[in-house]
Amino acid sequence: MSTCIPLYDLARGHAAVAEELASVFQRVLRSGRFVLGPELETFEVELGRYLGVRHVVGVNSGSDAIAVGLLASGIGPGDEVITTPFTFFATAEAVLRTGARPVFVDIEPETFCLDPDGCVRGVTERTRAILLVHVFGHCGLLDRFLEICDRHRLRLFEDAAQAIGSSWCGRKLGSLGCTSTFSFYPTKNLGALGDAGAIATDDPELASACRALRNHGRNGQGKHLHSGFNSKLDEIQAAFLRVKLAGLDAENERRRVLASRYDHDLAGLVRPIHGADGCCPNYHQYAIATPQRDRLANHLSKHGIETGSYYRTPLHLHPAFGPGRPALPVAEQASQEVLTLPVRPSLTDAEQARIVGLIKDCLGYQGSKVQGS
Ligand SMILES: *Cc1c(COP(=O)(O)O)cnc(C)c1O
């Protein structure tokens, strides 16, 4: 009798804009322009205005966006880039693609974001940059990172793939890095109907370097300056994204309402993961930590509730990054304890109440109540 509650429900999530998306499809079809046309140009302007940055460059994925941003900034072989082990593989893979070496530093237990003091200890004479990841839509104390980068002459990059619409002290995440990058993979808060991504920057030279890199190293005069990629954001996806950008704030607001209800109803049972002071997250994921993660996930799964465990293996333990495995105990513990609960905007109040009830059934009468410290 119990119905399933999936973590994502992309069909239900698009029901309200289905007609608008269909009419946009007709508009692009009639235009005959499918690559590097007016839809993308307009989306780039609209997203720049939304973020409060001067330049946005659309590319075909969040993964390419990171690599293109790093390459445009001159990161390459011999360089070290400090980043987090608690992220999707694509973050550090992008560093490898430039020829530079990712250096993993531990995270903070409260936010699951990079620990600034660890970053300082990780700096060597080869370090060129810190690549932040706003995991689950949260951020750490960004003024600390700006100050560290200033002091050590490092560039700051933001992987804001999960953080569109989040802000820190009134500024949008993805507006502070020398380049900041977004993913519009369908499950992200601003999802295309396929792969897409973008780079944001205030620097006009970096923006034109990114424009060249996404199109085979070709500049505005048709000259190929160097090799690049074929990584463009299609007109049809840009047109869909324009429709969805208009609804993004309302969707993120719904996520915040759901998140604060989880905070309230689960207080004392599990430890919620939150950004640092000043962070207003978009709740790409609502994440909790509990030593009873697997038992809880199994209990929910038995009742048809889908959960996520991002990330079960921190990046420094993947073979792709070689044999030198630093001990990063906070990230390793996080990967054992993290559980993400459905928080998509289409989740109904009744569905959320059912999830909360099942969590209370599983954890509520165990004697030991408060998890973590
Ligand atoms: C989704 C994601 C990416 C990759 O984006 P794609 O568009 O799937 O290539 C990179 N970093 C993080 C943190 C992500 O969540």
Short mmCIF file of C-alpha atoms and ligand atoms in Angstrom, two decimals:
data_model
loop_
_atom_site.label_atom_id
_atom_site.label_comp_id
_atom_site.label_asym_id
_atom_site.label_seq_id
_atom_site.Cartn_x
_atom_site.Cartn_y
_atom_site.Cartn_z
CA MET A 1 0.00 0.00 0.00
CA SER A 2 2.89 2.37 0.64
CA THR A 3 3.73 4.44 -2.42
CA CYS A 4 7.30 5.15 -3.42
CA ILE A 5 8.91 8.52 -2.76
CA PRO A 6 11.89 8.96 -5.08
CA LEU A 7 14.80 11.28 -4.34
CA TYR A 8 14.29 12.96 -7.71
CA ASP A 9 11.10 13.07 -9.74
CA LEU A 10 11.98 14.87 -12.93
CA ALA A 11 8.72 14.05 -14.70
CA ARG A 12 6.56 15.51 -11.93
CA GLY A 13 9.01 18.38 -11.52
CA HIS A 14 8.39 19.56 -15.09
CA ALA A 15 4.62 19.26 -15.17
CA ALA A 16 4.00 22.93 -14.37
CA VAL A 17 6.19 24.19 -17.24
CA ALA A 18 5.47 21.45 -19.79
CA GLU A 19 3.50 23.68 -22.16
CA GLU A 20 6.01 26.47 -21.97
CA LEU A 21 8.85 24.07 -22.74
CA ALA A 22 6.91 22.68 -25.70
CA SER A 23 6.34 26.15 -27.14
CA VAL A 24 10.01 27.05 -26.66
CA PHE A 25 10.92 23.86 -28.53
CA GLN A 26 8.74 25.01 -31.43
CA ARG A 27 10.39 28.43 -31.39
CA VAL A 28 13.89 26.98 -31.65
CA LEU A 29 12.81 24.42 -34.26
CA ARG A 30 11.34 27.16 -36.45
CA SER A 31 14.44 29.34 -36.03
CA GLY A 32 16.75 26.75 -37.58
CA ARG A 33 19.55 27.93 -35.25
CA PHE A 34 20.72 25.12 -33.01
CA VAL A 35 24.25 26.04 -31.89
CA LEU A 36 25.77 29.37 -30.71
CA GLY A 37 22.75 31.53 -31.42
CA PRO A 38 20.44 34.03 -29.75
CA GLU A 39 18.96 31.68 -27.14
CA LEU A 40 22.39 31.03 -25.65
CA GLU A 41 23.40 34.69 -25.84
CA THR A 42 20.24 35.72 -24.03
CA PHE A 43 20.57 32.96 -21.42
CA GLU A 44 24.15 34.05 -20.73
CA VAL A 45 23.00 37.62 -20.13
CA GLU A 46 20.05 36.55 -17.96
CA LEU A 47 22.17 34.22 -15.84
CA GLY A 48 24.87 36.88 -15.44
CA ARG A 49 22.24 39.31 -14.19
CA TYR A 50 20.84 36.68 -11.81
CA LEU A 51 24.28 35.94 -10.35
CA GLY A 52 25.56 39.51 -10.36
CA VAL A 53 28.55 38.71 -12.61
CA ARG A 54 29.62 40.41 -15.82
CA HIS A 55 30.20 37.39 -18.06
CA VAL A 56 28.68 33.94 -18.42
CA VAL A 57 29.91 31.39 -20.95
CA GLY A 58 27.70 28.38 -21.65
CA VAL A 59 29.36 25.01 -22.18
CA ASN A 60 28.04 21.49 -22.51
CA SER A 61 28.47 20.29 -18.92
CA GLY A 62 29.46 21.32 -15.44
CA SER A 63 32.49 19.05 -15.80
CA ASP A 64 33.76 20.86 -18.89
CA ALA A 65 33.02 24.19 -17.22
CA ILE A 66 35.50 23.44 -14.42
CA ALA A 67 38.24 22.29 -16.79
CA VAL A 68 37.74 25.21 -19.18
CA GLY A 69 37.81 27.72 -16.31
CA LEU A 70 41.04 26.28 -14.91
CA LEU A 71 42.72 26.14 -18.34
CA ALA A 72 41.62 29.67 -19.21
CA SER A 73 43.29 30.83 -15.99
CA GLY A 74 46.56 29.19 -16.96
CA ILE A 75 46.45 26.20 -14.60
CA GLY A 76 48.51 23.36 -16.09
CA PRO A 77 51.27 20.78 -15.65
CA GLY A 78 53.43 21.25 -12.56
CA ASP A 79 50.71 23.16 -10.70
CA GLU A 80 48.90 22.02 -7.59
CA VAL A 81 45.25 22.82 -6.94
CA ILE A 82 43.91 22.38 -3.43
CA THR A 83 40.43 20.91 -3.34
CA THR A 84 38.01 18.79 -1.33
CA PRO A 85 37.73 15.01 -1.29
CA PHE A 86 34.03 15.29 -0.49
CA THR A 87 32.60 15.98 -3.92
CA PHE A 88 31.62 14.38 -7.20
CA PHE A 89 34.55 12.91 -9.15
CA ALA A 90 34.25 15.58 -11.88
CA THR A 91 35.69 18.30 -9.63
CA ALA A 92 39.14 16.76 -9.25
CA GLU A 93 38.98 15.06 -12.64
CA ALA A 94 38.87 18.55 -14.16
CA VAL A 95 42.14 19.36 -12.37
CA LEU A 96 43.72 16.19 -13.82
CA ARG A 97 42.51 17.18 -17.30
CA THR A 98 44.59 20.36 -17.12
CA GLY A 99 47.73 18.39 -16.25
CA ALA A 100 47.82 19.86 -12.74
CA ARG A 101 47.68 17.79 -9.56
CA PRO A 102 44.71 17.89 -7.20
CA VAL A 103 45.79 18.10 -3.55
CA PHE A 104 43.09 16.91 -1.17
CA VAL A 105 42.58 18.67 2.14
CA ASP A 106 40.08 17.64 4.79
CA ILE A 107 36.62 19.13 5.30
CA GLU A 108 34.88 20.72 8.27
CA PRO A 109 32.58 18.38 10.20
CA GLU A 110 29.69 20.89 10.42
CA THR A 111 29.52 21.99 6.78
CA PHE A 112 31.26 19.17 4.86
CA CYS A 113 33.04 22.02 3.00
CA LEU A 114 36.83 22.55 2.81
CA ASP A 115 38.60 23.43 6.06
CA PRO A 116 40.41 26.76 5.56
CA ASP A 117 43.16 25.95 8.08
CA GLY A 118 43.82 22.68 6.29
CA CYS A 119 44.12 24.64 3.03
CA VAL A 120 46.81 26.86 4.55
CA ARG A 121 48.74 23.78 5.71
CA GLY A 122 48.40 22.29 2.21
CA VAL A 123 50.05 25.22 0.42
CA THR A 124 53.42 24.46 -1.21
CA GLU A 125 55.54 26.45 -3.67
CA ARG A 126 53.63 24.69 -6.47
CA THR A 127 50.15 25.61 -5.25
CA ARG A 128 48.35 27.87 -7.70
CA ALA A 129 44.73 27.74 -6.63
CA ILE A 130 42.01 26.62 -4.25
CA LEU A 131 39.00 25.00 -5.89
CA LEU A 132 36.01 25.23 -3.53
CA VAL A 133 32.97 22.99 -3.85
CA HIS A 134 29.70 24.25 -2.38
CA VAL A 135 28.58 20.76 -1.58
CA PHE A 136 24.78 20.25 -1.25
CA GLY A 137 24.46 24.03 -1.87
CA HIS A 138 26.32 25.06 1.32
CA CYS A 139 29.47 27.10 1.72
CA GLY A 140 32.15 27.68 4.32
CA LEU A 141 33.45 31.04 5.53
CA LEU A 142 34.27 32.54 2.17
CA ASP A 143 36.02 35.62 3.54
CA ARG A 144 38.64 33.27 5.01
CA PHE A 145 39.29 31.74 1.59
CA LEU A 146 39.46 35.14 -0.10
CA GLU A 147 41.97 36.24 2.53
CA ILE A 148 44.07 33.04 2.23
CA CYS A 149 44.17 33.33 -1.56
CA ASP A 150 45.18 36.97 -1.31
CA ARG A 151 47.93 36.24 1.21
CA HIS A 152 49.40 33.26 -0.68
CA ARG A 153 48.79 34.68 -4.17
CA LEU A 154 46.44 31.89 -5.18
CA ARG A 155 43.47 31.93 -7.47
CA LEU A 156 40.07 31.00 -6.05
CA PHE A 157 37.73 28.83 -8.12
CA GLU A 158 34.20 27.86 -7.18
CA ASP A 159 32.60 24.60 -8.28
CA ALA A 160 29.07 25.85 -7.77
CA ALA A 161 27.47 22.93 -9.65
CA GLN A 162 25.16 22.29 -6.68
CA ALA A 163 24.81 25.87 -5.49
CA ILE A 164 22.82 27.88 -8.00
CA GLY A 165 20.67 30.34 -6.08
CA SER A 166 22.60 29.90 -2.82
CA SER A 167 24.14 33.02 -1.38
CA TRP A 168 26.67 34.11 1.19
CA CYS A 169 26.26 37.42 2.99
CA GLY A 170 23.93 38.62 0.24
CA ARG A 171 26.18 37.61 -2.67
CA LYS A 172 25.30 34.71 -4.91
CA LEU A 173 27.59 31.69 -4.68
CA GLY A 174 29.38 31.43 -7.99
CA SER A 175 30.08 35.16 -8.12
CA LEU A 176 33.25 35.24 -6.01
CA GLY A 177 35.74 32.99 -7.83
CA CYS A 178 38.04 34.08 -10.63
CA THR A 179 35.93 31.59 -12.53
CA SER A 180 32.91 29.87 -11.02
CA THR A 181 31.13 27.00 -12.64
CA PHE A 182 27.64 25.57 -12.77
CA SER A 183 26.09 22.32 -13.92
CA PHE A 184 22.64 22.12 -15.46
CA TYR A 185 22.52 18.33 -15.32
CA PRO A 186 18.81 17.41 -15.02
CA THR A 187 18.93 16.62 -11.29
CA LYS A 188 20.58 19.94 -10.36
CA ASN A 189 18.42 22.79 -9.02
CA LEU A 190 18.50 24.46 -12.44
CA GLY A 191 18.32 21.41 -14.67
CA ALA A 192 18.31 21.29 -18.47
CA LEU A 193 16.65 18.43 -20.36
CA GLY A 194 20.10 16.97 -20.97
CA ASP A 195 23.69 17.96 -20.25
CA ALA A 196 24.69 21.62 -19.95
CA GLY A 197 26.92 23.87 -17.85
CA ALA A 198 28.30 27.39 -17.58
CA ILE A 199 31.24 29.46 -16.40
CA ALA A 200 30.78 32.81 -14.63
CA THR A 201 33.49 35.45 -14.31
CA ASP A 202 33.91 39.20 -13.93
CA ASP A 203 37.13 39.16 -15.95
CA PRO A 204 36.56 39.94 -19.66
CA GLU A 205 39.83 38.29 -20.70
CA LEU A 206 39.00 35.07 -18.88
CA ALA A 207 35.55 35.14 -20.45
CA SER A 208 36.97 35.39 -23.97
CA ALA A 209 39.53 32.69 -23.20
CA CYS A 210 36.64 30.44 -22.12
CA ARG A 211 34.68 31.31 -25.27
CA ALA A 212 37.67 30.28 -27.38
CA LEU A 213 38.25 27.06 -25.42
CA ARG A 214 34.64 25.89 -25.80
CA ASN A 215 34.95 26.23 -29.58
CA HIS A 216 38.21 24.57 -30.63
CA GLY A 217 40.38 27.45 -29.44
CA ARG A 218 38.78 29.76 -31.98
CA ASN A 219 38.64 33.51 -31.33
CA GLY A 220 36.02 36.02 -32.48
CA GLN A 221 37.93 36.62 -35.72
CA GLY A 222 37.83 32.95 -36.69
CA LYS A 223 41.50 32.25 -35.87
CA HIS A 224 42.39 29.10 -33.89
CA LEU A 225 44.72 30.28 -31.13
CA HIS A 226 45.35 26.84 -29.62
CA SER A 227 43.55 23.54 -29.25
CA GLY A 228 40.31 23.55 -27.30
CA PHE A 229 37.12 21.53 -27.01
CA ASN A 230 33.82 21.17 -28.74
CA SER A 231 31.81 22.12 -25.66
CA LYS A 232 28.89 24.35 -26.48
CA LEU A 233 25.57 24.81 -24.77
CA ASP A 234 22.92 23.96 -27.41
CA GLU A 235 20.26 26.50 -28.34
CA ILE A 236 17.46 24.13 -27.34
CA GLN A 237 18.92 23.61 -23.87
CA ALA A 238 19.57 27.35 -23.45
CA ALA A 239 15.93 28.02 -24.35
CA PHE A 240 14.70 25.44 -21.83
CA LEU A 241 17.03 26.86 -19.19
CA ARG A 242 15.63 30.38 -19.71
CA VAL A 243 12.17 29.04 -18.84
CA LYS A 244 13.47 27.24 -15.78
CA LEU A 245 15.66 30.10 -14.54
CA ALA A 246 12.50 32.17 -14.20
CA GLY A 247 11.13 29.61 -11.73
CA LEU A 248 14.36 28.88 -9.86
CA ASP A 249 13.91 31.17 -6.86
CA ALA A 250 10.43 29.84 -6.12
CA GLU A 251 11.70 26.26 -6.33
CA ASN A 252 14.65 27.01 -4.05
CA GLU A 253 12.28 28.68 -1.60
CA ARG A 254 10.15 25.53 -1.50
CA ARG A 255 13.33 23.53 -0.76
CA ARG A 256 14.14 25.92 2.12
CA VAL A 257 10.67 25.43 3.60
CA LEU A 258 11.06 21.64 3.42
CA ALA A 259 14.56 21.86 4.91
CA SER A 260 13.51 23.96 7.86
CA ARG A 261 10.69 21.52 8.59
CA TYR A 262 13.18 18.62 8.57
CA ASP A 263 15.45 20.67 10.87
CA HIS A 264 12.60 21.17 13.29
CA ASP A 265 11.08 17.70 13.18
CA LEU A 266 14.35 15.75 13.30
CA ALA A 267 16.06 17.88 15.97
CA GLY A 268 17.90 15.67 18.45
CA LEU A 269 17.60 12.55 16.28
CA VAL A 270 20.14 13.24 13.55
CA ARG A 271 22.71 15.93 12.85
CA PRO A 272 21.72 18.21 9.93
CA ILE A 273 24.52 19.52 7.69
CA HIS A 274 24.47 23.28 7.28
CA GLY A 275 26.64 25.97 5.75
CA ALA A 276 28.76 28.41 7.73
CA ASP A 277 27.30 31.60 9.21
CA GLY A 278 26.13 33.89 6.43
CA CYS A 279 25.27 31.04 4.06
CA CYS A 280 21.75 30.94 2.62
CA PRO A 281 21.71 27.54 0.89
CA ASN A 282 19.59 26.30 -2.02
CA TYR A 283 19.33 22.83 -0.43
CA HIS A 284 20.41 20.98 -3.53
CA GLN A 285 20.47 18.10 -1.03
CA TYR A 286 19.11 17.96 2.48
CA ALA A 287 21.90 16.02 4.21
CA ILE A 288 22.01 14.54 7.68
CA ALA A 289 24.74 12.64 9.46
CA THR A 290 24.13 9.67 11.75
CA PRO A 291 26.24 6.67 12.79
CA GLN A 292 23.13 4.60 12.02
CA ARG A 293 23.12 5.69 8.37
CA ASP A 294 22.87 2.24 6.79
CA ARG A 295 20.18 1.00 9.16
CA LEU A 296 18.16 4.16 8.56
CA ALA A 297 18.60 4.00 4.77
CA ASN A 298 17.47 0.36 4.76
CA HIS A 299 14.45 1.14 6.90
CA LEU A 300 13.39 3.97 4.59
CA SER A 301 14.07 1.91 1.48
CA LYS A 302 11.88 -0.92 2.80
CA HIS A 303 9.05 1.60 2.95
CA GLY A 304 9.65 2.93 -0.54
CA ILE A 305 11.59 6.06 0.43
CA GLU A 306 14.63 6.64 -1.72
CA THR A 307 17.64 8.34 -0.11
CA GLY A 308 21.16 9.15 -1.28
CA SER A 309 24.57 8.65 0.27
CA TYR A 310 26.75 11.25 -1.38
CA TYR A 311 29.67 10.51 -1.22
CA ARG A 312 30.32 6.92 -0.13
CA THR A 313 33.98 7.01 -1.15
CA PRO A 314 35.88 10.26 -0.71
CA LEU A 315 37.95 11.12 -3.77
CA HIS A 316 41.39 10.57 -2.23
CA LEU A 317 40.52 6.86 -1.94
CA HIS A 318 39.78 6.45 -5.67
CA PRO A 319 42.52 4.82 -7.79
CA ALA A 320 42.39 7.68 -10.34
CA PHE A 321 44.32 9.89 -7.94
CA GLY A 322 47.20 7.51 -7.40
CA PRO A 323 48.56 5.57 -4.47
CA GLY A 324 49.49 8.40 -2.05
CA ARG A 325 46.51 8.39 0.29
CA PRO A 326 46.53 11.13 2.90
CA ALA A 327 44.50 10.45 6.03
CA LEU A 328 41.46 12.70 5.83
CA PRO A 329 39.45 11.47 8.81
CA VAL A 330 36.62 13.99 8.69
CA ALA A 331 35.83 13.23 5.05
CA GLU A 332 36.12 9.50 5.71
CA GLN A 333 33.71 9.67 8.62
CA ALA A 334 31.32 11.89 6.64
CA SER A 335 31.20 9.29 3.87
CA GLN A 336 30.16 6.66 6.46
CA GLU A 337 27.46 8.78 8.07
CA VAL A 338 25.93 10.99 5.40
CA LEU A 339 22.39 10.45 4.17
CA THR A 340 20.40 12.75 1.91
CA LEU A 341 16.62 12.91 2.13
CA PRO A 342 14.15 13.89 -0.61
CA VAL A 343 13.90 17.70 -0.70
CA ARG A 344 12.87 18.30 -4.32
CA PRO A 345 10.27 21.06 -4.75
CA SER A 346 7.62 18.57 -5.89
CA LEU A 347 7.74 16.74 -2.54
CA THR A 348 4.38 17.22 -0.85
CA ASP A 349 3.89 18.07 2.82
CA ALA A 350 2.21 14.68 3.30
CA GLU A 351 5.15 12.86 1.73
CA GLN A 352 7.57 14.72 3.97
CA ALA A 353 5.48 13.90 7.04
CA ARG A 354 5.63 10.22 6.09
CA ILE A 355 9.43 10.37 5.75
CA VAL A 356 9.77 12.09 9.13
CA GLY A 357 7.50 9.52 10.77
CA LEU A 358 9.56 6.64 9.41
CA ILE A 359 12.81 8.25 10.62
CA LYS A 360 11.30 8.65 14.08
CA ASP A 361 10.18 4.99 14.00
CA CYS A 362 13.68 3.92 13.16
CA LEU A 363 15.68 6.19 15.47
CA GLY A 364 13.24 7.68 17.90
CA TYR A 365 13.07 5.04 20.56
CA GLN A 366 16.67 3.89 20.66
CA GLY A 367 17.66 5.37 23.97
CA SER A 368 20.71 7.27 22.73
CA LYS A 369 19.25 10.26 21.01
CA VAL A 370 21.67 12.96 20.01
CA GLN A 371 24.08 11.82 17.29
CA GLY A 372 27.52 13.31 16.89
CA SER A 373 28.74 16.14 19.02
C1 LIG B 1 27.14 17.61 -11.02
C2 LIG B 1 28.47 18.05 -10.57
C3 LIG B 1 29.54 18.26 -11.45
C4 LIG B 1 29.50 17.86 -12.88
O1 LIG B 1 28.50 18.43 -13.64
P1 LIG B 1 28.04 17.74 -15.00
O2 LIG B 1 27.15 18.77 -15.61
O3 LIG B 1 27.34 16.48 -14.66
O4 LIG B 1 29.26 17.50 -15.82
C5 LIG B 1 30.72 18.78 -10.94
N1 LIG B 1 30.86 19.06 -9.64
C6 LIG B 1 29.86 18.85 -8.76
C7 LIG B 1 30.09 19.22 -7.33
C8 LIG B 1 28.65 18.34 -9.19
O5 LIG B 1 27.67 18.12 -8.31
#
